[in-house]
Coordinates of C-alpha atoms and ligand atoms in Angstrom, one line a residue:
M111 CA 50.9 -135.2 -228.6
R112 CA 49.4 -132.2 -230.6
T113 CA 46.1 -132.6 -228.9
R114 CA 47.7 -132.3 -225.5
Y115 CA 49.5 -129.2 -226.6
W116 CA 46.2 -127.6 -227.7
L117 CA 44.7 -128.8 -224.4
V118 CA 47.2 -126.9 -222.2
I119 CA 46.7 -123.9 -224.1
I120 CA 43.0 -124.1 -223.8
F121 CA 43.1 -124.9 -220.1
S122 CA 45.6 -122.0 -219.8
V123 CA 43.4 -119.6 -221.5
I124 CA 40.1 -120.5 -219.9
V125 CA 41.0 -121.7 -216.3
L126 CA 44.1 -119.9 -215.3
P127 CA 44.0 -116.3 -214.6
T128 CA 45.7 -114.1 -217.3
Q129 CA 47.6 -111.1 -215.6
A130 CA 47.4 -108.0 -217.3
A131 CA 51.1 -106.5 -217.1
Q132 CA 49.5 -103.0 -217.0
P133 CA 46.6 -101.3 -216.3
G134 CA 44.7 -100.6 -219.3
K135 CA 43.9 -96.9 -218.2
A136 CA 45.1 -94.3 -215.6
A137 CA 42.9 -93.4 -212.5
I138 CA 42.9 -90.6 -210.3
A139 CA 40.3 -90.0 -207.4
S140 CA 40.9 -86.6 -205.4
A141 CA 38.7 -84.2 -203.6
H142 CA 38.3 -81.6 -205.9
Y143 CA 37.8 -82.0 -209.7
L144 CA 40.3 -79.4 -210.9
A145 CA 43.0 -81.3 -209.2
T146 CA 41.9 -84.7 -210.6
E147 CA 42.1 -83.1 -214.0
A148 CA 45.4 -81.5 -213.4
G149 CA 46.9 -85.2 -212.6
H150 CA 45.4 -86.5 -216.0
K151 CA 47.1 -83.5 -217.8
I152 CA 50.5 -84.2 -216.6
L153 CA 50.0 -87.9 -217.1
A154 CA 49.2 -86.8 -220.8
K155 CA 52.5 -84.8 -221.1
G156 CA 54.4 -88.1 -220.3
G157 CA 54.6 -87.8 -216.2
N158 CA 54.1 -90.8 -214.3
A159 CA 51.6 -91.4 -211.1
F160 CA 54.6 -89.3 -209.2
D161 CA 54.5 -86.4 -211.3
A162 CA 50.6 -86.3 -211.2
A163 CA 50.8 -86.7 -207.4
V164 CA 52.8 -83.5 -207.5
A165 CA 50.3 -81.8 -209.7
V166 CA 47.3 -82.8 -207.8
S167 CA 49.0 -81.9 -204.6
S168 CA 49.6 -78.6 -205.7
V169 CA 46.3 -77.9 -207.1
L170 CA 44.7 -78.9 -203.9
A171 CA 47.0 -76.6 -202.2
V172 CA 45.4 -73.7 -204.0
V173 CA 41.6 -74.8 -204.1
E174 CA 41.3 -76.7 -201.0
Q175 CA 43.1 -74.5 -198.3
T176 CA 40.6 -75.5 -195.9
S177 CA 42.1 -78.8 -196.0
S178 CA 46.0 -78.9 -197.2
G179 CA 48.4 -76.4 -198.7
L180 CA 52.1 -75.0 -199.0
G181 CA 51.6 -74.1 -195.0
G182 CA 50.9 -77.9 -194.1
G183 CA 52.3 -81.2 -194.5
A184 CA 51.2 -84.7 -196.0
F185 CA 52.4 -88.3 -196.3
W186 CA 52.6 -89.7 -199.8
M187 CA 52.7 -93.7 -199.9
L188 CA 54.4 -94.5 -203.5
H189 CA 54.5 -97.8 -205.5
R190 CA 57.1 -98.0 -207.9
A191 CA 55.6 -100.6 -210.5
S192 CA 59.1 -101.3 -212.4
D193 CA 60.7 -102.8 -209.1
G194 CA 58.0 -103.2 -206.6
Y195 CA 59.3 -100.6 -204.3
D196 CA 57.2 -99.0 -201.5
V197 CA 58.1 -95.9 -199.6
M198 CA 56.2 -93.1 -197.6
I199 CA 57.5 -89.8 -198.4
D200 CA 57.0 -88.1 -194.8
G201 CA 56.5 -84.4 -195.3
R202 CA 54.8 -83.9 -191.6
E203 CA 55.4 -80.6 -190.2
M204 CA 58.2 -80.4 -187.6
A205 CA 58.1 -78.5 -184.3
P206 CA 60.2 -75.2 -184.5
A207 CA 63.9 -75.4 -182.3
A208 CA 62.2 -73.0 -179.9
A209 CA 59.0 -75.1 -179.0
H210 CA 59.0 -76.9 -175.7
K211 CA 56.3 -79.0 -173.9
D212 CA 54.9 -76.2 -171.9
M213 CA 54.6 -73.7 -174.6
Y214 CA 50.7 -73.7 -174.5
L215 CA 50.5 -73.6 -170.9
N216 CA 48.9 -70.6 -169.0
T217 CA 50.5 -69.3 -165.8
D218 CA 48.0 -71.6 -163.7
G219 CA 48.9 -74.9 -165.7
S220 CA 45.7 -74.8 -167.9
V221 CA 46.1 -75.1 -171.8
N222 CA 45.6 -71.9 -173.5
R223 CA 43.3 -73.8 -176.5
D224 CA 43.3 -70.4 -178.5
L225 CA 47.2 -70.3 -178.9
A226 CA 47.2 -74.2 -179.6
V227 CA 45.1 -73.7 -182.6
H228 CA 45.0 -70.0 -183.8
G229 CA 47.7 -68.0 -185.1
P230 CA 51.2 -68.6 -185.9
L231 CA 52.1 -70.2 -182.6
A232 CA 50.2 -72.9 -183.6
A233 CA 52.2 -73.7 -186.8
G234 CA 54.9 -76.2 -187.4
I235 CA 57.5 -75.9 -190.0
P236 CA 55.5 -77.1 -193.1
G237 CA 56.6 -80.1 -194.9
E238 CA 54.3 -80.0 -198.2
V239 CA 56.9 -77.9 -200.6
A240 CA 59.9 -80.1 -199.6
G241 CA 57.8 -83.5 -200.3
L242 CA 56.8 -81.9 -203.8
D243 CA 60.2 -81.1 -204.6
H244 CA 61.7 -84.6 -203.4
I245 CA 58.9 -86.5 -205.3
A246 CA 59.7 -84.8 -208.6
V247 CA 63.4 -85.0 -208.3
N248 CA 63.5 -88.7 -207.1
Y249 CA 60.4 -90.3 -208.6
G250 CA 59.1 -88.3 -211.2
N251 CA 59.7 -88.2 -215.1
L252 CA 58.9 -84.3 -215.4
P253 CA 60.6 -81.3 -213.8
L254 CA 58.9 -79.7 -210.8
A255 CA 58.1 -76.6 -212.7
E256 CA 56.0 -78.5 -215.4
S257 CA 54.0 -80.2 -212.6
L258 CA 53.5 -76.9 -210.7
K259 CA 52.3 -75.3 -214.0
P260 CA 48.2 -76.3 -213.3
A261 CA 48.4 -74.8 -209.7
I262 CA 49.9 -71.6 -210.8
R263 CA 47.4 -71.1 -213.3
I264 CA 44.5 -71.9 -210.9
A265 CA 46.1 -69.6 -208.2
R266 CA 46.3 -66.7 -210.7
E267 CA 43.0 -67.2 -212.8
G268 CA 41.0 -68.3 -209.7
F269 CA 38.6 -71.0 -209.0
P270 CA 34.9 -70.8 -208.0
V271 CA 33.8 -71.2 -204.5
Y272 CA 32.1 -74.5 -203.8
T273 CA 29.8 -75.8 -201.1
K274 CA 32.5 -77.4 -198.9
F275 CA 34.6 -74.7 -199.1
H276 CA 31.5 -72.2 -198.4
R277 CA 30.6 -74.3 -195.4
M278 CA 34.2 -74.2 -193.7
L279 CA 34.8 -70.6 -194.6
T280 CA 31.5 -69.8 -192.9
Y281 CA 32.6 -71.8 -189.7
T282 CA 36.3 -70.2 -189.7
Q283 CA 35.5 -66.7 -190.7
K284 CA 35.6 -65.3 -187.1
F285 CA 39.3 -66.5 -187.0
I286 CA 40.3 -65.7 -190.5
R287 CA 39.2 -62.0 -189.7
R288 CA 41.9 -61.7 -187.2
W289 CA 44.5 -61.6 -189.9
P290 CA 44.4 -59.1 -192.6
A291 CA 46.2 -61.0 -195.3
A292 CA 43.9 -64.0 -194.9
T293 CA 40.8 -61.8 -194.8
K294 CA 41.9 -60.3 -198.1
A295 CA 42.6 -63.6 -199.7
F296 CA 39.3 -65.3 -198.6
L297 CA 36.8 -62.7 -197.8
P298 CA 36.9 -60.4 -200.7
G299 CA 36.0 -56.9 -199.7
G300 CA 35.5 -58.2 -196.2
E301 CA 32.2 -60.3 -197.0
L302 CA 31.7 -64.2 -197.1
P303 CA 31.7 -64.8 -200.8
E304 CA 29.0 -66.9 -202.4
V305 CA 29.0 -70.3 -203.9
G306 CA 30.4 -69.9 -207.5
Q307 CA 32.3 -66.9 -206.8
V308 CA 35.8 -66.8 -208.1
I309 CA 38.6 -66.7 -205.3
R310 CA 42.0 -65.5 -207.1
L311 CA 45.3 -66.0 -205.0
P312 CA 48.0 -64.0 -207.1
D313 CA 50.4 -63.9 -204.1
M314 CA 50.2 -67.9 -203.9
A315 CA 50.9 -67.9 -207.8
R316 CA 54.2 -65.9 -207.3
V317 CA 55.2 -68.4 -204.3
L318 CA 54.6 -71.2 -206.5
E319 CA 56.5 -69.7 -209.5
K320 CA 59.3 -69.0 -207.1
I321 CA 59.2 -72.9 -206.1
A322 CA 58.9 -73.9 -209.7
A323 CA 62.2 -71.9 -210.5
E324 CA 64.3 -72.7 -207.5
G325 CA 62.7 -76.1 -206.1
R326 CA 62.5 -76.3 -202.4
D327 CA 65.4 -73.5 -201.9
G328 CA 62.5 -71.0 -203.3
F329 CA 60.5 -71.6 -200.2
Y330 CA 62.8 -72.6 -197.4
K331 CA 65.6 -70.0 -198.3
G332 CA 65.9 -66.7 -199.8
E333 CA 62.9 -64.0 -200.0
I334 CA 60.2 -66.4 -199.3
A335 CA 61.8 -67.7 -196.2
Q336 CA 62.6 -64.3 -194.9
R337 CA 59.0 -63.0 -195.5
L338 CA 57.7 -66.3 -193.6
V339 CA 59.9 -65.8 -190.4
D340 CA 59.2 -62.1 -190.4
G341 CA 55.5 -62.5 -190.8
V342 CA 55.2 -65.3 -188.2
V343 CA 57.7 -63.5 -185.4
A344 CA 55.7 -60.1 -186.2
A345 CA 52.5 -62.1 -185.0
G346 CA 53.9 -63.9 -182.1
G347 CA 55.3 -67.0 -183.5
I348 CA 58.6 -68.9 -183.0
W349 CA 59.9 -69.8 -186.4
S350 CA 63.6 -69.1 -187.6
L351 CA 65.3 -69.3 -190.8
E352 CA 67.4 -71.9 -189.3
D353 CA 64.1 -73.9 -188.9
L354 CA 63.0 -73.3 -192.5
A355 CA 66.3 -74.4 -194.1
G356 CA 66.6 -77.3 -191.8
Y357 CA 63.5 -79.0 -192.7
V358 CA 64.2 -82.5 -194.0
I359 CA 62.0 -84.8 -196.0
K360 CA 62.1 -88.5 -194.4
E361 CA 61.5 -91.5 -196.5
R362 CA 60.0 -94.0 -194.1
A363 CA 59.6 -97.8 -194.8
P364 CA 55.8 -98.7 -194.5
I365 CA 53.9 -100.7 -192.3
R366 CA 53.2 -104.1 -193.8
T367 CA 50.9 -106.5 -193.1
N368 CA 48.9 -109.4 -194.4
Y369 CA 45.2 -110.0 -194.3
R370 CA 43.1 -112.4 -196.7
G371 CA 46.0 -112.9 -199.2
Y372 CA 46.5 -109.2 -199.5
E373 CA 49.8 -107.1 -198.6
L374 CA 48.7 -103.7 -197.1
V375 CA 51.4 -101.0 -197.4
T376 CA 50.1 -98.5 -194.9
A377 CA 51.5 -95.5 -192.8
P378 CA 54.3 -95.7 -190.4
P379 CA 55.0 -93.3 -187.4
P380 CA 54.6 -90.3 -187.1
S381 CA 51.3 -91.5 -188.0
S382 CA 49.4 -93.9 -185.8
G383 CA 47.2 -94.9 -188.8
G384 CA 49.3 -97.9 -190.2
I385 CA 50.0 -99.4 -186.5
A386 CA 46.4 -99.2 -185.7
I387 CA 45.1 -100.9 -188.6
A388 CA 47.4 -103.5 -188.6
E389 CA 46.7 -104.1 -185.1
I390 CA 42.7 -104.2 -185.8
L391 CA 43.1 -106.7 -188.7
N392 CA 45.5 -109.0 -186.7
I393 CA 42.9 -109.1 -184.0
L394 CA 40.1 -109.8 -186.5
S395 CA 42.2 -112.3 -188.9
P396 CA 40.4 -115.7 -187.6
Y397 CA 36.8 -114.5 -187.6
Q398 CA 35.0 -115.2 -191.0
L399 CA 33.4 -111.9 -190.8
E400 CA 31.8 -112.5 -194.0
T401 CA 29.8 -115.5 -192.7
L402 CA 28.4 -113.4 -190.0
G403 CA 25.4 -111.4 -189.9
K404 CA 25.9 -107.5 -189.8
V405 CA 25.4 -106.8 -186.1
Q406 CA 27.6 -109.4 -185.0
R407 CA 30.2 -108.3 -187.4
T408 CA 30.1 -104.8 -186.3
H409 CA 30.2 -105.7 -182.7
L410 CA 33.4 -107.7 -183.6
V411 CA 35.0 -104.8 -185.4
I412 CA 34.1 -102.2 -182.7
E413 CA 35.9 -104.4 -180.0
A414 CA 39.1 -104.5 -182.1
M415 CA 38.7 -100.6 -182.9
R416 CA 38.4 -100.1 -179.1
R417 CA 41.5 -101.9 -178.3
A418 CA 43.7 -100.4 -181.1
Y419 CA 42.7 -96.7 -180.1
R420 CA 43.6 -97.5 -176.5
D421 CA 47.1 -98.2 -177.7
R422 CA 47.1 -95.3 -180.1
A423 CA 46.7 -93.0 -177.0
L424 CA 49.3 -94.9 -174.8
Y425 CA 52.1 -95.8 -177.2
L426 CA 52.3 -93.5 -180.3
G427 CA 54.3 -90.5 -181.1
D428 CA 57.4 -89.7 -183.6
S429 CA 59.6 -93.0 -183.3
D430 CA 62.5 -90.6 -184.2
F431 CA 62.0 -89.3 -180.5
Y432 CA 60.3 -92.0 -178.8
P433 CA 60.7 -95.9 -178.6
V434 CA 57.4 -96.8 -180.1
P435 CA 56.9 -100.4 -179.8
I436 CA 56.0 -101.5 -183.4
D437 CA 56.8 -104.7 -183.3
M438 CA 54.9 -105.4 -180.4
L439 CA 51.8 -103.8 -181.4
T440 CA 51.8 -105.5 -185.1
D441 CA 52.7 -108.7 -183.7
M442 CA 49.9 -111.6 -184.0
N443 CA 50.6 -112.8 -180.4
Y444 CA 50.1 -109.6 -179.4
A445 CA 46.7 -109.5 -181.2
A446 CA 45.9 -113.0 -179.8
G447 CA 46.1 -111.6 -176.4
L448 CA 43.5 -108.8 -177.0
R449 CA 41.2 -111.0 -178.9
A450 CA 41.4 -113.5 -176.1
G451 CA 39.5 -110.6 -174.0
I452 CA 36.6 -110.0 -176.5
M453 CA 33.1 -111.8 -175.9
F454 CA 31.3 -113.0 -178.8
D455 CA 27.9 -111.5 -177.4
Q456 CA 29.0 -108.5 -175.2
A457 CA 30.8 -105.5 -175.5
T458 CA 33.8 -105.0 -173.0
P459 CA 33.5 -101.3 -171.2
S460 CA 36.3 -99.5 -172.1
D461 CA 37.0 -98.6 -168.2
M462 CA 37.8 -102.3 -168.0
I463 CA 40.6 -101.6 -170.5
P464 CA 43.4 -99.6 -169.0
G465 CA 44.1 -96.4 -170.9
R466 CA 42.2 -93.1 -172.0
D467 CA 41.2 -91.3 -175.1
G468 CA 38.2 -89.5 -176.9
L469 CA 37.8 -87.5 -180.2
P470 CA 35.1 -86.0 -182.3
E471 CA 35.1 -86.2 -185.8
G472 CA 37.4 -84.1 -187.9
T473 CA 36.6 -82.4 -191.4
D474 CA 39.8 -81.1 -192.0
T475 CA 42.6 -82.7 -194.2
S476 CA 42.7 -84.2 -197.8
H477 CA 43.4 -87.7 -199.7
F478 CA 43.9 -88.6 -203.2
S479 CA 44.7 -91.8 -205.1
I480 CA 46.2 -92.7 -208.0
I481 CA 47.4 -95.3 -210.6
D482 CA 49.0 -94.7 -213.8
R483 CA 49.2 -96.9 -217.0
E484 CA 52.4 -98.4 -215.8
G485 CA 51.0 -99.6 -212.5
N486 CA 52.9 -96.9 -210.2
M487 CA 50.6 -95.8 -207.5
V488 CA 50.4 -93.0 -205.0
A489 CA 47.8 -93.0 -202.0
A490 CA 48.4 -89.4 -200.4
T491 CA 47.2 -87.7 -197.3
L492 CA 47.6 -83.8 -196.8
T493 CA 46.8 -81.5 -194.0
V494 CA 47.0 -78.2 -192.4
N495 CA 45.1 -79.8 -189.5
L496 CA 41.8 -78.0 -188.6
P497 CA 39.8 -76.1 -191.3
F498 CA 41.9 -73.4 -192.8
G499 CA 44.7 -74.5 -190.1
S500 CA 45.8 -71.8 -187.9
S501 CA 43.8 -69.1 -190.0
F502 CA 46.9 -67.0 -190.1
M503 CA 48.5 -66.0 -193.4
V504 CA 51.9 -64.2 -193.8
P505 CA 51.2 -61.1 -196.0
G506 CA 52.5 -61.4 -199.6
T507 CA 52.0 -65.2 -199.7
G508 CA 48.4 -66.5 -200.2
F509 CA 48.3 -69.6 -198.2
V510 CA 47.3 -70.3 -194.6
L511 CA 49.9 -71.9 -192.1
N512 CA 48.8 -75.2 -190.4
N513 CA 47.8 -75.5 -186.7
E514 CA 49.6 -78.9 -186.4
M515 CA 51.2 -78.4 -183.1
D516 CA 47.9 -79.1 -181.8
D517 CA 48.4 -82.6 -182.9
F518 CA 51.1 -82.9 -180.2
S519 CA 49.8 -83.4 -176.6
A520 CA 50.2 -80.0 -174.9
K521 CA 49.9 -81.3 -171.5
P522 CA 49.8 -84.9 -170.4
G523 CA 46.3 -86.3 -170.6
E524 CA 44.7 -82.9 -171.8
P525 CA 42.5 -83.3 -175.0
N526 CA 43.5 -81.7 -178.2
A527 CA 41.0 -80.5 -180.9
Y528 CA 39.8 -83.9 -181.7
G529 CA 39.5 -84.7 -177.8
L530 CA 42.8 -86.8 -178.1
I531 CA 44.9 -87.1 -175.3
G532 CA 48.8 -88.3 -175.2
F533 CA 51.4 -88.9 -172.7
T534 CA 55.2 -88.5 -173.2
A535 CA 55.1 -90.6 -176.5
N536 CA 53.6 -87.4 -177.9
E537 CA 54.8 -84.4 -175.9
I538 CA 56.2 -81.3 -177.9
Q539 CA 60.1 -81.3 -178.4
P540 CA 62.0 -79.2 -180.7
F541 CA 62.3 -80.6 -184.3
K542 CA 59.8 -83.6 -183.6
R543 CA 56.7 -84.3 -185.4
P544 CA 53.4 -84.4 -184.0
L545 CA 51.6 -87.6 -184.0
S546 CA 49.1 -88.2 -186.8
S547 CA 45.9 -90.4 -188.0
M548 CA 46.6 -90.3 -191.7
S549 CA 46.7 -93.7 -193.1
P550 CA 47.2 -93.5 -196.9
T551 CA 47.3 -97.4 -197.9
L552 CA 48.1 -99.5 -200.6
M553 CA 46.6 -103.3 -201.1
L554 CA 48.7 -105.4 -203.2
G555 CA 47.1 -108.6 -204.3
K556 CA 47.9 -111.2 -207.6
D557 CA 44.4 -110.5 -208.8
R558 CA 43.9 -106.6 -207.8
V559 CA 46.0 -103.6 -206.3
A560 CA 44.6 -100.4 -205.0
A561 CA 45.1 -97.4 -203.1
I562 CA 42.7 -95.6 -200.5
G563 CA 42.5 -93.0 -197.7
T564 CA 40.4 -90.3 -196.3
P565 CA 40.7 -87.1 -194.3
G566 CA 38.9 -87.0 -190.7
G567 CA 40.9 -86.8 -187.8
G568 CA 40.9 -89.6 -185.4
R569 CA 38.3 -91.3 -187.6
I570 CA 40.7 -91.8 -190.5
I571 CA 41.7 -94.9 -189.0
S572 CA 38.2 -96.5 -188.5
M573 CA 37.2 -95.2 -192.1
V574 CA 40.0 -96.9 -193.8
L575 CA 39.5 -99.8 -192.0
L576 CA 35.7 -100.2 -193.0
G577 CA 37.0 -99.5 -196.7
L578 CA 39.7 -102.0 -196.6
L579 CA 37.1 -104.8 -195.4
D580 CA 34.9 -103.6 -198.2
F581 CA 37.8 -104.1 -200.3
M582 CA 38.5 -107.7 -199.0
E583 CA 34.9 -108.5 -199.8
G584 CA 35.8 -107.8 -203.6
N585 CA 33.8 -104.7 -203.9
E586 CA 34.9 -101.4 -206.0
P587 CA 36.0 -98.1 -204.9
E588 CA 32.7 -96.5 -205.5
S589 CA 31.5 -99.1 -202.7
W590 CA 34.2 -98.4 -200.2
V591 CA 33.8 -94.5 -200.5
S592 CA 30.2 -94.6 -200.2
L593 CA 29.6 -97.2 -197.5
P594 CA 27.8 -96.2 -194.2
R595 CA 30.4 -95.5 -191.5
Y596 CA 30.5 -96.1 -187.7
H597 CA 33.3 -95.6 -185.4
H598 CA 34.5 -96.6 -182.0
Q599 CA 37.6 -95.0 -180.3
F600 CA 37.9 -96.3 -177.0
L601 CA 36.7 -93.4 -175.0
P602 CA 34.3 -91.9 -175.2
D603 CA 32.9 -95.5 -174.8
K604 CA 30.3 -95.2 -177.4
V605 CA 29.8 -96.3 -181.1
S606 CA 29.2 -93.1 -183.6
V607 CA 27.2 -93.9 -186.5
E608 CA 26.5 -92.0 -189.7
P609 CA 22.6 -91.2 -189.7
E610 CA 21.8 -94.4 -192.4
A611 CA 24.4 -96.9 -191.2
F612 CA 22.0 -99.0 -189.1
T613 CA 18.4 -100.0 -188.9
A614 CA 16.8 -99.3 -185.6
E615 CA 16.4 -103.2 -185.0
E616 CA 20.2 -103.3 -185.6
I617 CA 21.0 -100.4 -183.1
A618 CA 18.9 -102.0 -180.7
A619 CA 20.7 -105.6 -181.1
L620 CA 24.1 -103.7 -180.6
E621 CA 22.7 -102.0 -177.5
A622 CA 21.5 -105.2 -176.1
M623 CA 25.2 -106.6 -176.4
G624 CA 26.4 -103.6 -174.2
H625 CA 27.0 -100.9 -176.9
T626 CA 26.0 -97.4 -176.2
V627 CA 25.0 -96.1 -179.7
E628 CA 25.2 -92.6 -180.8
V629 CA 23.5 -91.8 -184.2
R630 CA 25.3 -88.6 -185.6
N631 CA 23.2 -86.1 -187.5
R632 CA 25.8 -85.9 -190.1
T633 CA 28.1 -88.2 -192.2
W634 CA 32.1 -87.7 -192.0
G635 CA 35.1 -88.2 -194.3
N636 CA 36.0 -87.7 -197.9
M637 CA 37.4 -91.0 -199.2
H638 CA 38.9 -91.2 -202.6
G639 CA 40.3 -94.8 -204.1
V640 CA 41.4 -96.6 -207.3
M641 CA 41.7 -100.0 -208.1
W642 CA 43.4 -102.3 -211.0
H643 CA 42.1 -105.6 -211.5
R644 CA 45.3 -107.4 -212.8
Q645 CA 43.5 -110.1 -214.7
T646 CA 41.5 -108.0 -216.8
G647 CA 43.4 -104.7 -217.0
E648 CA 40.3 -102.9 -215.7
V649 CA 40.9 -99.7 -213.6
T650 CA 38.3 -98.3 -211.3
A651 CA 38.1 -95.5 -209.2
G652 CA 35.6 -93.9 -206.5
S653 CA 35.1 -90.5 -204.9
D654 CA 33.3 -89.9 -201.7
P655 CA 29.6 -88.8 -202.5
R656 CA 29.6 -86.9 -199.2
Q657 CA 31.6 -83.7 -200.3
D658 CA 30.4 -81.8 -203.6
A659 CA 33.7 -81.0 -205.3
G660 CA 35.5 -84.6 -205.5
K661 CA 36.0 -86.5 -208.3
A662 CA 37.1 -89.7 -209.9
I663 CA 38.4 -90.2 -213.4
V664 CA 39.5 -93.1 -215.2
R665 CA 40.8 -92.3 -218.4
Ligands
LIG769 N1 46.0 -83.2 -188.5 C1 45.3 -84.5 -188.8 C2 46.3 -85.8 -188.4 O1 47.2 -85.6 -189.1 O2 45.7 -86.8 -188.3

């Protein structure tokens, strides 16, 4: 009897995987080292992953205005360890009340692209500040004011210009120069700052202090709101005080899908990301990808991407305004129908599949991933849309406004800045949220849990997908984030590939199957991921090596 007892114990220790109840350490990976450090500081003060998310988001809002900020929006995917609750906090920008579907059309019916992306008419009502307040109040351990402290200090003391910031500023300066407040903030003395030069944003520090003192009302009502509306209207925009006061955060039930024994928790509308990722994985699910050669496997993934991106263009928009067929698009039978049209050795030309689309790579937007020592997780993707958003800054505020209105379809079938087209599902309407590709995603399994995401416009979906497939193969965040990337978006009918992604022989083999392969001269994305191995308690993290300022820290 005694021997059997000991055998059971020895068997359990050696054979059965023990599960660490909580991660041994916390991990944060973000697009800027100051944001990652700020998140860890807040954890050290007794904050949880959600407080850290407020700190990371607000520091990124200061140091990475190329990509996100107080004048923009975000999706924060939260996982609460204590009860396993998952929710997406939708802080997406919203069309103002005076917006209408023809607001960017010239008298001849063509789209005025300048109005759609530059200046205050391009800006939706921002959601980021409401999101930070909502997360702190409903999910955090610490007051909002505590988690905003690092951002306030950095806005006041300044941060050094880094390579990516400099590159984006060089590209955007001609638009920034249209607006005196933005010029003063980012082009001190009217000159392009050098890498290493310190940028200080005292006006933004004051706005953040007001938010710290009054919560969301410090931004959406009172003095700051009045300043924003006056500034926007004086420069030709259509915001009102009612638009700001009426902005609401939406808690959205995530899209959930299963793949290879993992539950994926990902972004629902107004993002297109979660539905497209679920659709692609459903199409791929019967294939044993890991047993296939690289070319064969790439071919099948491309064919799945092609079909899901077609559906993105046709069916997706803000589901509060348009009946997005979520159940159909995420159904296994629907995927089986799409899979039936995939040939094992030949590309399907996109013009044999009804629908239209097209988009170049995006360099805007930001993503971070967090896991704390209790196992709470955040995957958050934040945006002002194009680099420095609309470039427009209201005097006395220190932050640029987004140009997220361009994520709507300004005219049926007319491409936006990413070459994306849309139809009724994504037409402009008052109070509607523009369709996004942002795909913050959690992977929940018995052995491993993880968070992943990236910026990159319409390419976000294909990047997150490739990262997920790499996770499924057992690889670490450092592998997901550095993996060479390829992308197919239905139309134009070609596979974009990063410079080192494939050998000449592999490209020739894909072309022989009928794929048009375009080797780009640059890379894309800025992915940040974290993972907890539940059996060992080990925590790992990875920050995309493609950009200079990102940092993953496990502590
Ligand atoms: N503005 C980029 C996106 O939301 O997809």
